[in-house]
Amino acid sequence: MSFQSIFGSDPDVVAAAPGRINLIGEHIDYSDGFVLPFAISSRTTVAIKKRNDQKIRLASAQRHSTIFESSIGQLHPGAEGKWERYPLGVIWALGVKDGLDIFVDGRVPLGAGLSSSAALECSVAVALNHLFDLKLTNTELAKLTQKAENDFVGMPCGIMDQSISLMGQAGHALLLDCRDLSTKLIPIDLAASDLELLIIDTQAHHSLVDGGYAERRGNCEAAAAKLGKSMRELNLAELESGKSKLTEVEYRRARHAVTEIARVLECVKALEEKDFALVGKLLNGSHQSLRDDYNVSCPELDLAADTANSNGALGARMIGGGYGGSAIALLKKEDVDSVKGKIAEAFTKAGFRNPRFFSSSPASGASVIECK
Ligand code: GLA
C-alpha cells in the first residue's frame, strides 16, 4: 500500500521521523529539567501532496485503505479523529491553509512508550515545513508539534519527545535543556564496550495514563509555585526546608524531579568517562524514584527491571510516561539472550502478556527523504 495506490498520483514530499527511548530524565521535561533521550531506528514515514481545495484526506498503511476526510475549515482543538488528530493538529499548529492528501506508514511500535505520536507529528511537520517552504528551525518545529499535542489533541506532554524526534543524531544521545531548549550531543557507543541497551515492551497499557500525567504535572507546578523556584533551581536541602509548605504528594513529586535532574547530569559525566557501572546505578535510581516518589510504574515495568537486574543487568528502568509501555536494561552483550528468556519466563509466571524485545543504537532525527 502506498500514496499512489490510495490517492492515484505521486506525493509532493516524503519525510520520516523516529521514535525515541529516553536514557534518563523522566517526567522532568515539563519541570524545566534536563533529559537525555536518543532517537531509535524505527520511523514513521509520511507522504503528502498539496490539493487545489481545502480538503484534507488521510490514510495509513496500518489502517488499510480507510480514508479519513476533514478540511482546513474544520480544524479546531478537540476535532474528531483517533490517530488522525496528530497530523491534523500539526497542520493546525503550522497554520497551513491548503488542502492535503496524506499517507502515513507508522513503523514505531504503537503503545510501547516509544513515542509513536511524536514520530507521526514530526514527520508531518518536517514534510509541511519543506512543502510550504516555512523555514522553521527544529526548535520552532518542536514547540509547534508540542502545541499540536497540548492544545489540539489535549495531552499536556512536555517537549522531550518532539525534540529528540527532530534533533536526534546517529551515535549520540541528546542532552536537552528543557528550559531554553539548548542541546548538547553526547556520543554513545555501547557496542564498543560490549554492551547493549535492551528495550522491553511490557505490552501493558494501564488506563490511568492520561489523567495521571496531568495530575503529576500539576503537582510539580504547585510545588514550584509554593517554593518560588523551579525544580531545577532547587536542591534537596531547600526542598526539605520548604517541606511544610507542600502536601505530602507534592513533596514526593518534587523530590523525584530534583533528584532526577541531578541523575541526568551525573549520567552525562559517567557516559563521558565510560563509567557504565555508574550509568547502571543511575538507571536504577531513576526507576526507584519513578516507582516510589512519582508512582508511575506498574507491576509489569517493575518485574521487567527487577528481572533484568537479578540476571546481570548493569541497571534497568521504566521509560516514558509510565503505567505500561517499555523499560530499558543496560546489559553485557553476552547476557542479552538469557535476560530476554528470563523476563519472558517471569512474565508468563506472573500471568502478564508476552513482552516484546527491541534494540536500537542511537539513530538520526527527522528528515525529508524525497521531494518533487
Ligand atoms: C511522555 C511525554 C514527555 C515526557 C515523558 C515522561 O512521553 O510525552 O513529554 O514527559 O512522558 O518523561
Tab-separated table of C-alpha atoms and ligand atoms in Angstrom:
chain	number	residue	atom	x	y	z
A	1	MET	CA	0.000	0.000	0.000
A	2	SER	CA	1.329	3.422	-0.935
A	3	PHE	CA	0.321	7.024	-1.511
A	4	GLN	CA	-0.008	6.127	-5.213
A	5	SER	CA	-2.330	3.186	-4.644
A	6	ILE	CA	-4.654	5.161	-2.353
A	7	PHE	CA	-4.726	8.601	-3.963
A	8	GLY	CA	-3.820	7.699	-7.585
A	9	SER	CA	-0.903	10.114	-8.014
A	10	ASP	CA	2.573	10.760	-6.641
A	11	PRO	CA	3.190	12.779	-3.459
A	12	ASP	CA	4.982	16.140	-3.482
A	13	VAL	CA	7.108	15.270	-0.475
A	14	VAL	CA	8.045	12.263	1.661
A	15	ALA	CA	9.547	12.701	5.143
A	16	ALA	CA	10.312	10.388	8.049
A	17	ALA	CA	10.783	10.816	11.795
A	18	PRO	CA	11.891	8.360	14.501
A	19	GLY	CA	10.543	7.226	17.848
A	20	ARG	CA	12.780	7.541	20.913
A	21	ILE	CA	13.958	5.966	24.055
A	22	ASN	CA	14.943	8.111	26.994
A	23	LEU	CA	18.137	7.015	28.664
A	24	ILE	CA	17.392	9.075	31.764
A	25	GLY	CA	15.486	12.226	32.780
A	26	GLU	CA	11.889	11.048	33.111
A	27	HIS	CA	8.934	13.271	33.910
A	28	ILE	CA	11.083	16.357	34.187
A	29	ASP	CA	10.799	17.912	30.737
A	30	TYR	CA	7.762	19.907	31.902
A	31	SER	CA	9.632	20.913	35.090
A	32	ASP	CA	12.433	22.828	33.340
A	33	GLY	CA	14.713	19.802	33.672
A	34	PHE	CA	17.391	18.112	31.599
A	35	VAL	CA	16.644	14.947	29.644
A	36	LEU	CA	18.872	12.505	27.765
A	37	PRO	CA	16.907	10.693	25.055
A	38	PHE	CA	18.053	9.182	21.779
A	39	ALA	CA	16.239	8.535	18.511
A	40	ILE	CA	15.662	4.872	17.609
A	41	SER	CA	15.802	3.255	14.203
A	42	SER	CA	12.006	2.665	13.962
A	43	ARG	CA	10.476	5.520	11.979
A	44	THR	CA	7.184	6.866	10.716
A	45	THR	CA	7.132	7.902	7.082
A	46	VAL	CA	4.620	10.318	5.671
A	47	ALA	CA	3.880	11.203	2.017
A	48	ILE	CA	1.984	14.439	1.330
A	49	LYS	CA	0.544	16.155	-1.731
A	50	LYS	CA	-0.973	19.617	-1.893
A	51	ARG	CA	-4.568	19.838	-3.137
A	52	ASN	CA	-6.299	22.648	-5.003
A	53	ASP	CA	-9.160	22.779	-2.488
A	54	GLN	CA	-9.451	22.835	1.321
A	55	LYS	CA	-9.999	19.098	1.804
A	56	ILE	CA	-7.706	17.031	3.990
A	57	ARG	CA	-7.613	13.306	3.255
A	58	LEU	CA	-5.649	10.972	5.487
A	59	ALA	CA	-4.848	7.293	5.074
A	60	SER	CA	-2.440	4.946	6.801
A	61	ALA	CA	-0.710	1.703	5.848
A	62	GLN	CA	-1.717	0.376	9.273
A	63	ARG	CA	-5.411	1.169	8.740
A	64	HIS	CA	-5.659	-0.385	5.278
A	65	SER	CA	-7.499	1.701	2.743
A	66	THR	CA	-9.814	3.651	5.057
A	67	ILE	CA	-9.654	7.340	4.127
A	68	PHE	CA	-10.431	9.896	6.827
A	69	GLU	CA	-11.722	13.201	5.489
A	70	SER	CA	-11.641	16.609	7.057
A	71	SER	CA	-10.984	20.124	5.816
A	72	ILE	CA	-8.904	23.144	6.767
A	73	GLY	CA	-12.090	24.885	7.969
A	74	GLN	CA	-12.861	22.020	10.381
A	75	LEU	CA	-9.531	22.181	12.199
A	76	HIS	CA	-10.089	23.154	15.794
A	77	PRO	CA	-8.852	21.786	19.131
A	78	GLY	CA	-10.773	18.703	20.145
A	79	ALA	CA	-11.656	17.883	16.492
A	80	GLU	CA	-12.783	14.354	15.626
A	81	GLY	CA	-10.443	11.504	14.831
A	82	LYS	CA	-8.173	8.999	16.536
A	83	TRP	CA	-4.583	8.875	15.262
A	84	GLU	CA	-5.684	11.409	12.647
A	85	ARG	CA	-5.776	14.158	15.305
A	86	TYR	CA	-1.968	14.187	15.468
A	87	PRO	CA	-1.365	15.120	11.804
A	88	LEU	CA	-4.414	17.399	11.856
A	89	GLY	CA	-3.043	19.141	14.945
A	90	VAL	CA	0.272	19.739	13.210
A	91	ILE	CA	-1.439	21.211	10.124
A	92	TRP	CA	-3.364	23.480	12.510
A	93	ALA	CA	-0.313	24.463	14.566
A	94	LEU	CA	1.748	25.265	11.465
A	95	GLY	CA	-1.089	27.412	10.099
A	96	VAL	CA	-1.280	25.594	6.741
A	97	LYS	CA	-4.240	26.816	4.696
A	98	ASP	CA	-4.176	24.459	1.678
A	99	GLY	CA	-5.899	21.086	1.431
A	100	LEU	CA	-3.681	17.986	1.586
A	101	ASP	CA	-3.618	14.275	0.810
A	102	ILE	CA	-1.550	12.432	3.414
A	103	PHE	CA	-0.429	8.823	3.608
A	104	VAL	CA	1.218	7.578	6.807
A	105	ASP	CA	3.301	4.448	7.308
A	106	GLY	CA	3.952	4.243	11.049
A	107	ARG	CA	6.661	1.749	11.963
A	108	VAL	CA	7.258	2.895	15.544
A	109	PRO	CA	5.559	0.230	17.704
A	110	LEU	CA	2.245	1.651	18.940
A	111	GLY	CA	1.525	1.972	22.646
A	112	ALA	CA	5.034	0.834	23.566
A	113	GLY	CA	6.065	4.153	25.123
A	114	LEU	CA	8.486	4.758	22.242
A	115	SER	CA	6.794	7.986	21.103
A	116	SER	CA	4.965	6.840	18.011
A	117	SER	CA	2.856	10.000	18.342
A	118	ALA	CA	5.880	12.333	18.265
A	119	ALA	CA	7.234	10.406	15.263
A	120	LEU	CA	3.931	10.993	13.479
A	121	GLU	CA	3.762	14.681	14.428
A	122	CYS	CA	7.364	15.364	13.490
A	123	SER	CA	7.264	13.527	10.156
A	124	VAL	CA	4.238	15.638	9.162
A	125	ALA	CA	5.868	18.831	10.473
A	126	VAL	CA	9.102	18.287	8.564
A	127	ALA	CA	7.191	17.436	5.366
A	128	LEU	CA	4.982	20.552	5.638
A	129	ASN	CA	7.936	22.769	6.526
A	130	HIS	CA	9.542	21.672	3.273
A	131	LEU	CA	6.386	21.677	1.134
A	132	PHE	CA	5.369	25.229	2.097
A	133	ASP	CA	8.926	26.497	2.470
A	134	LEU	CA	8.136	27.672	6.017
A	135	LYS	CA	11.803	27.842	7.032
A	136	LEU	CA	11.050	26.809	10.613
A	137	THR	CA	14.009	25.649	12.699
A	138	ASN	CA	13.951	22.347	14.587
A	139	THR	CA	13.402	24.215	17.840
A	140	GLU	CA	10.425	26.053	16.353
A	141	LEU	CA	9.076	22.782	14.951
A	142	ALA	CA	9.487	21.132	18.373
A	143	LYS	CA	7.440	23.912	20.011
A	144	LEU	CA	4.748	23.766	17.320
A	145	THR	CA	4.392	19.987	17.392
A	146	GLN	CA	4.195	20.127	21.197
A	147	LYS	CA	1.497	22.787	20.813
A	148	ALA	CA	-0.375	20.454	18.441
A	149	GLU	CA	-0.322	17.722	21.078
A	150	ASN	CA	-1.084	20.028	24.037
A	151	ASP	CA	-3.788	22.198	22.520
A	152	PHE	CA	-5.248	20.213	19.614
A	153	VAL	CA	-5.016	16.620	20.863
A	154	GLY	CA	-5.330	17.659	24.523
A	155	MET	CA	-2.350	15.788	26.010
A	156	PRO	CA	-0.273	18.088	28.271
A	157	CYS	CA	3.080	16.496	27.300
A	158	GLY	CA	6.446	18.183	27.680
A	159	ILE	CA	8.813	18.862	24.799
A	160	MET	CA	11.225	15.917	25.024
A	161	ASP	CA	9.683	13.521	22.510
A	162	GLN	CA	9.248	16.036	19.694
A	163	SER	CA	12.720	17.500	20.262
A	164	ILE	CA	14.534	14.190	20.017
A	165	SER	CA	12.469	13.015	17.051
A	166	LEU	CA	13.525	16.189	15.223
A	167	MET	CA	17.068	16.630	16.507
A	168	GLY	CA	18.431	13.106	17.065
A	169	GLN	CA	21.853	12.295	15.626
A	170	ALA	CA	23.163	8.809	14.894
A	171	GLY	CA	25.598	7.598	17.541
A	172	HIS	CA	24.524	10.236	20.072
A	173	ALA	CA	22.076	10.885	22.845
A	174	LEU	CA	20.783	14.436	23.114
A	175	LEU	CA	21.201	16.333	26.355
A	176	LEU	CA	18.271	18.722	26.125
A	177	ASP	CA	17.811	21.620	28.499
A	178	CYS	CA	14.023	21.834	28.571
A	179	ARG	CA	14.094	25.418	29.869
A	180	ASP	CA	15.825	27.078	26.925
A	181	LEU	CA	15.902	24.108	24.512
A	182	SER	CA	19.665	24.275	24.134
A	183	THR	CA	21.234	20.915	23.327
A	184	LYS	CA	24.490	19.018	23.559
A	185	LEU	CA	25.211	15.795	21.693
A	186	ILE	CA	26.595	13.041	23.905
A	187	PRO	CA	28.373	10.261	21.968
A	188	ILE	CA	27.175	6.767	22.861
A	189	ASP	CA	28.846	3.661	21.548
A	190	LEU	CA	27.701	0.828	23.762
A	191	ALA	CA	28.809	-1.852	21.298
A	192	ALA	CA	32.424	-0.696	21.638
A	193	SER	CA	32.180	-1.607	25.326
A	194	ASP	CA	30.389	-4.913	24.545
A	195	LEU	CA	27.155	-3.544	25.940
A	196	GLU	CA	23.615	-3.308	24.605
A	197	LEU	CA	20.543	-1.421	25.668
A	198	LEU	CA	17.621	-3.826	25.592
A	199	ILE	CA	14.167	-2.309	25.131
A	200	ILE	CA	11.434	-4.352	26.796
A	201	ASP	CA	7.905	-3.529	25.685
A	202	THR	CA	5.770	-4.888	28.517
A	203	GLN	CA	2.642	-4.686	26.308
A	204	ALA	CA	0.842	-3.342	29.380
A	205	HIS	CA	-1.370	-0.288	28.913
A	206	HIS	CA	-2.987	0.847	32.118
A	207	SER	CA	-5.790	3.276	31.565
A	208	LEU	CA	-4.752	5.767	34.257
A	209	VAL	CA	-2.221	7.305	31.909
A	210	ASP	CA	-3.924	10.497	30.741
A	211	GLY	CA	-5.306	11.895	33.985
A	212	GLY	CA	-2.279	10.654	35.930
A	213	TYR	CA	0.133	12.556	33.720
A	214	ALA	CA	-1.716	15.871	34.009
A	215	GLU	CA	-2.072	15.394	37.761
A	216	ARG	CA	1.674	14.882	38.240
A	217	ARG	CA	2.496	17.842	36.069
A	218	GLY	CA	0.091	19.850	38.241
A	219	ASN	CA	1.746	18.581	41.462
A	220	CYS	CA	5.162	19.786	40.271
A	221	GLU	CA	3.789	23.139	39.148
A	222	ALA	CA	2.089	23.587	42.530
A	223	ALA	CA	5.310	22.697	44.384
A	224	ALA	CA	7.335	25.140	42.237
A	225	ALA	CA	4.780	27.923	42.848
A	226	LYS	CA	4.707	27.333	46.631
A	227	LEU	CA	8.506	27.229	46.900
A	228	GLY	CA	9.023	30.091	44.456
A	229	LYS	CA	11.610	28.119	42.453
A	230	SER	CA	11.550	25.757	39.538
A	231	MET	CA	12.582	22.151	40.133
A	232	ARG	CA	15.953	22.687	38.501
A	233	GLU	CA	16.786	25.597	40.820
A	234	LEU	CA	16.002	23.585	43.932
A	235	ASN	CA	18.335	21.279	45.784
A	236	LEU	CA	17.317	18.601	48.251
A	237	ALA	CA	18.197	20.711	51.314
A	238	GLU	CA	15.943	23.557	50.108
A	239	LEU	CA	13.191	21.104	49.333
A	240	GLU	CA	13.458	19.667	52.862
A	241	SER	CA	13.297	23.098	54.454
A	242	GLY	CA	10.237	24.019	52.379
A	243	LYS	CA	8.523	20.691	53.059
A	244	SER	CA	5.914	22.135	55.397
A	245	LYS	CA	4.544	24.329	52.591
A	246	LEU	CA	3.817	21.286	50.433
A	247	THR	CA	1.361	18.448	50.621
A	248	GLU	CA	2.935	15.026	51.115
A	249	VAL	CA	2.271	14.168	47.457
A	250	GLU	CA	3.708	17.445	46.125
A	251	TYR	CA	6.803	16.864	48.241
A	252	ARG	CA	7.370	13.385	46.806
A	253	ARG	CA	6.770	14.536	43.232
A	254	ALA	CA	9.232	17.393	43.710
A	255	ARG	CA	11.776	15.026	45.282
A	256	HIS	CA	11.618	12.907	42.151
A	257	ALA	CA	12.122	15.949	39.919
A	258	VAL	CA	15.056	17.340	41.931
A	259	THR	CA	16.880	14.006	42.208
A	260	GLU	CA	16.165	13.030	38.590
A	261	ILE	CA	17.665	16.256	37.252
A	262	ALA	CA	20.820	15.545	39.281
A	263	ARG	CA	20.928	11.965	37.972
A	264	VAL	CA	20.796	13.165	34.353
A	265	LEU	CA	23.789	15.436	34.806
A	266	GLU	CA	25.697	12.713	36.633
A	267	CYS	CA	24.840	10.235	33.872
A	268	VAL	CA	26.276	12.547	31.203
A	269	LYS	CA	29.555	12.636	33.127
A	270	ALA	CA	29.517	8.866	33.615
A	271	LEU	CA	28.978	8.351	29.872
A	272	GLU	CA	31.804	10.716	29.048
A	273	GLU	CA	34.037	8.706	31.371
A	274	LYS	CA	32.650	5.398	30.077
A	275	ASP	CA	31.739	4.506	33.653
A	276	PHE	CA	28.880	2.192	32.703
A	277	ALA	CA	28.596	0.703	36.192
A	278	LEU	CA	27.624	4.183	37.395
A	279	VAL	CA	25.250	4.656	34.426
A	280	GLY	CA	23.535	1.436	35.523
A	281	LYS	CA	23.212	2.647	39.126
A	282	LEU	CA	21.676	5.902	37.927
A	283	LEU	CA	19.143	3.999	35.809
A	284	ASN	CA	18.152	2.024	38.895
A	285	GLY	CA	17.885	5.206	40.956
A	286	SER	CA	15.626	6.703	38.320
A	287	HIS	CA	13.374	3.645	38.321
A	288	GLN	CA	13.057	3.625	42.099
A	289	SER	CA	12.221	7.305	42.192
A	290	LEU	CA	9.607	6.946	39.424
A	291	ARG	CA	8.139	3.951	41.240
A	292	ASP	CA	8.148	5.246	44.810
A	293	ASP	CA	8.024	9.057	44.615
A	294	TYR	CA	6.289	9.616	41.287
A	295	ASN	CA	4.118	6.473	41.361
A	296	VAL	CA	4.091	5.981	37.596
A	297	SER	CA	5.450	2.453	37.385
A	298	CYS	CA	3.324	-0.702	37.323
A	299	PRO	CA	3.867	-4.381	38.172
A	300	GLU	CA	4.936	-5.244	34.603
A	301	LEU	CA	7.583	-2.482	34.460
A	302	ASP	CA	8.869	-3.380	37.930
A	303	LEU	CA	9.112	-7.055	37.010
A	304	ALA	CA	10.982	-6.257	33.764
A	305	ALA	CA	13.502	-4.036	35.581
A	306	ASP	CA	13.921	-6.363	38.584
A	307	THR	CA	14.340	-9.472	36.443
A	308	ALA	CA	16.936	-7.749	34.258
A	309	ASN	CA	18.826	-6.663	37.367
A	310	SER	CA	18.752	-10.043	39.037
A	311	ASN	CA	20.160	-11.573	35.843
A	312	GLY	CA	23.218	-9.433	35.382
A	313	ALA	CA	21.990	-6.056	34.073
A	314	LEU	CA	24.124	-3.049	34.998
A	315	GLY	CA	20.829	-1.219	35.560
A	316	ALA	CA	17.266	-1.000	34.299
A	317	ARG	CA	14.342	1.381	34.414
A	318	MET	CA	10.923	2.215	33.047
A	319	ILE	CA	10.873	4.854	30.296
A	320	GLY	CA	8.274	7.337	29.074
A	321	GLY	CA	5.033	8.338	30.749
A	322	GLY	CA	4.626	5.068	32.669
A	323	TYR	CA	1.728	2.781	33.700
A	324	GLY	CA	2.884	0.418	30.978
A	325	GLY	CA	4.916	0.755	27.819
A	326	SER	CA	8.616	-0.024	27.846
A	327	ALA	CA	11.557	-0.466	30.163
A	328	ILE	CA	15.234	-0.427	29.209
A	329	ALA	CA	18.050	-2.575	30.582
A	330	LEU	CA	21.757	-1.946	30.160
A	331	LEU	CA	23.304	-5.355	29.544
A	332	LYS	CA	26.548	-7.018	28.643
A	333	LYS	CA	26.084	-8.237	25.070
A	334	GLU	CA	26.647	-11.837	26.132
A	335	ASP	CA	23.733	-11.632	28.625
A	336	VAL	CA	21.099	-10.269	26.233
A	337	ASP	CA	19.563	-13.576	25.141
A	338	SER	CA	19.428	-15.080	28.611
A	339	VAL	CA	17.886	-11.897	30.074
A	340	LYS	CA	15.212	-11.878	27.375
A	341	GLY	CA	14.426	-15.502	28.238
A	342	LYS	CA	14.264	-14.771	31.984
A	343	ILE	CA	11.975	-11.786	31.507
A	344	ALA	CA	9.660	-13.740	29.183
A	345	GLU	CA	9.562	-16.576	31.727
A	346	ALA	CA	8.850	-14.212	34.641
A	347	PHE	CA	6.013	-12.567	32.678
A	348	THR	CA	4.404	-15.938	31.908
A	349	LYS	CA	4.681	-16.942	35.548
A	350	ALA	CA	3.062	-13.676	36.670
A	351	GLY	CA	0.234	-14.108	34.144
A	352	PHE	CA	1.263	-10.975	32.169
A	353	ARG	CA	1.142	-10.616	28.385
A	354	ASN	CA	4.234	-11.727	26.461
A	355	PRO	CA	6.753	-8.878	26.360
A	356	ARG	CA	8.329	-7.777	23.067
A	357	PHE	CA	12.011	-7.007	22.810
A	358	PHE	CA	13.745	-4.404	20.677
A	359	SER	CA	17.158	-2.943	20.471
A	360	SER	CA	18.450	0.171	18.774
A	361	SER	CA	21.564	2.222	18.835
A	362	PRO	CA	21.068	5.992	18.606
A	363	ALA	CA	19.684	6.863	15.156
A	364	SER	CA	19.208	10.129	13.297
A	365	GLY	CA	16.273	12.519	13.598
A	366	ALA	CA	13.552	13.542	11.151
A	367	SER	CA	14.343	14.378	7.544
A	368	VAL	CA	12.844	14.884	4.116
A	369	ILE	CA	13.615	11.810	2.071
A	370	GLU	CA	12.026	12.617	-1.297
A	371	CYS	CA	10.595	15.694	-2.916
A	372	LYS	CA	9.468	16.832	-6.360
B	1	GLA	C1	5.687	11.371	27.729
B	1	GLA	C2	5.640	12.853	27.339
B	1	GLA	C3	7.012	13.501	27.511
B	1	GLA	C4	7.619	13.215	28.875
B	1	GLA	C5	7.532	11.719	29.195
B	1	GLA	C6	7.979	11.433	30.591
B	1	GLA	O1	6.476	10.653	26.814
B	1	GLA	O2	5.226	12.994	26.008
B	1	GLA	O3	6.896	14.894	27.287
B	1	GLA	O4	7.029	13.997	29.868
B	1	GLA	O5	6.210	11.223	29.039
B	1	GLA	O6	9.316	11.741	30.756
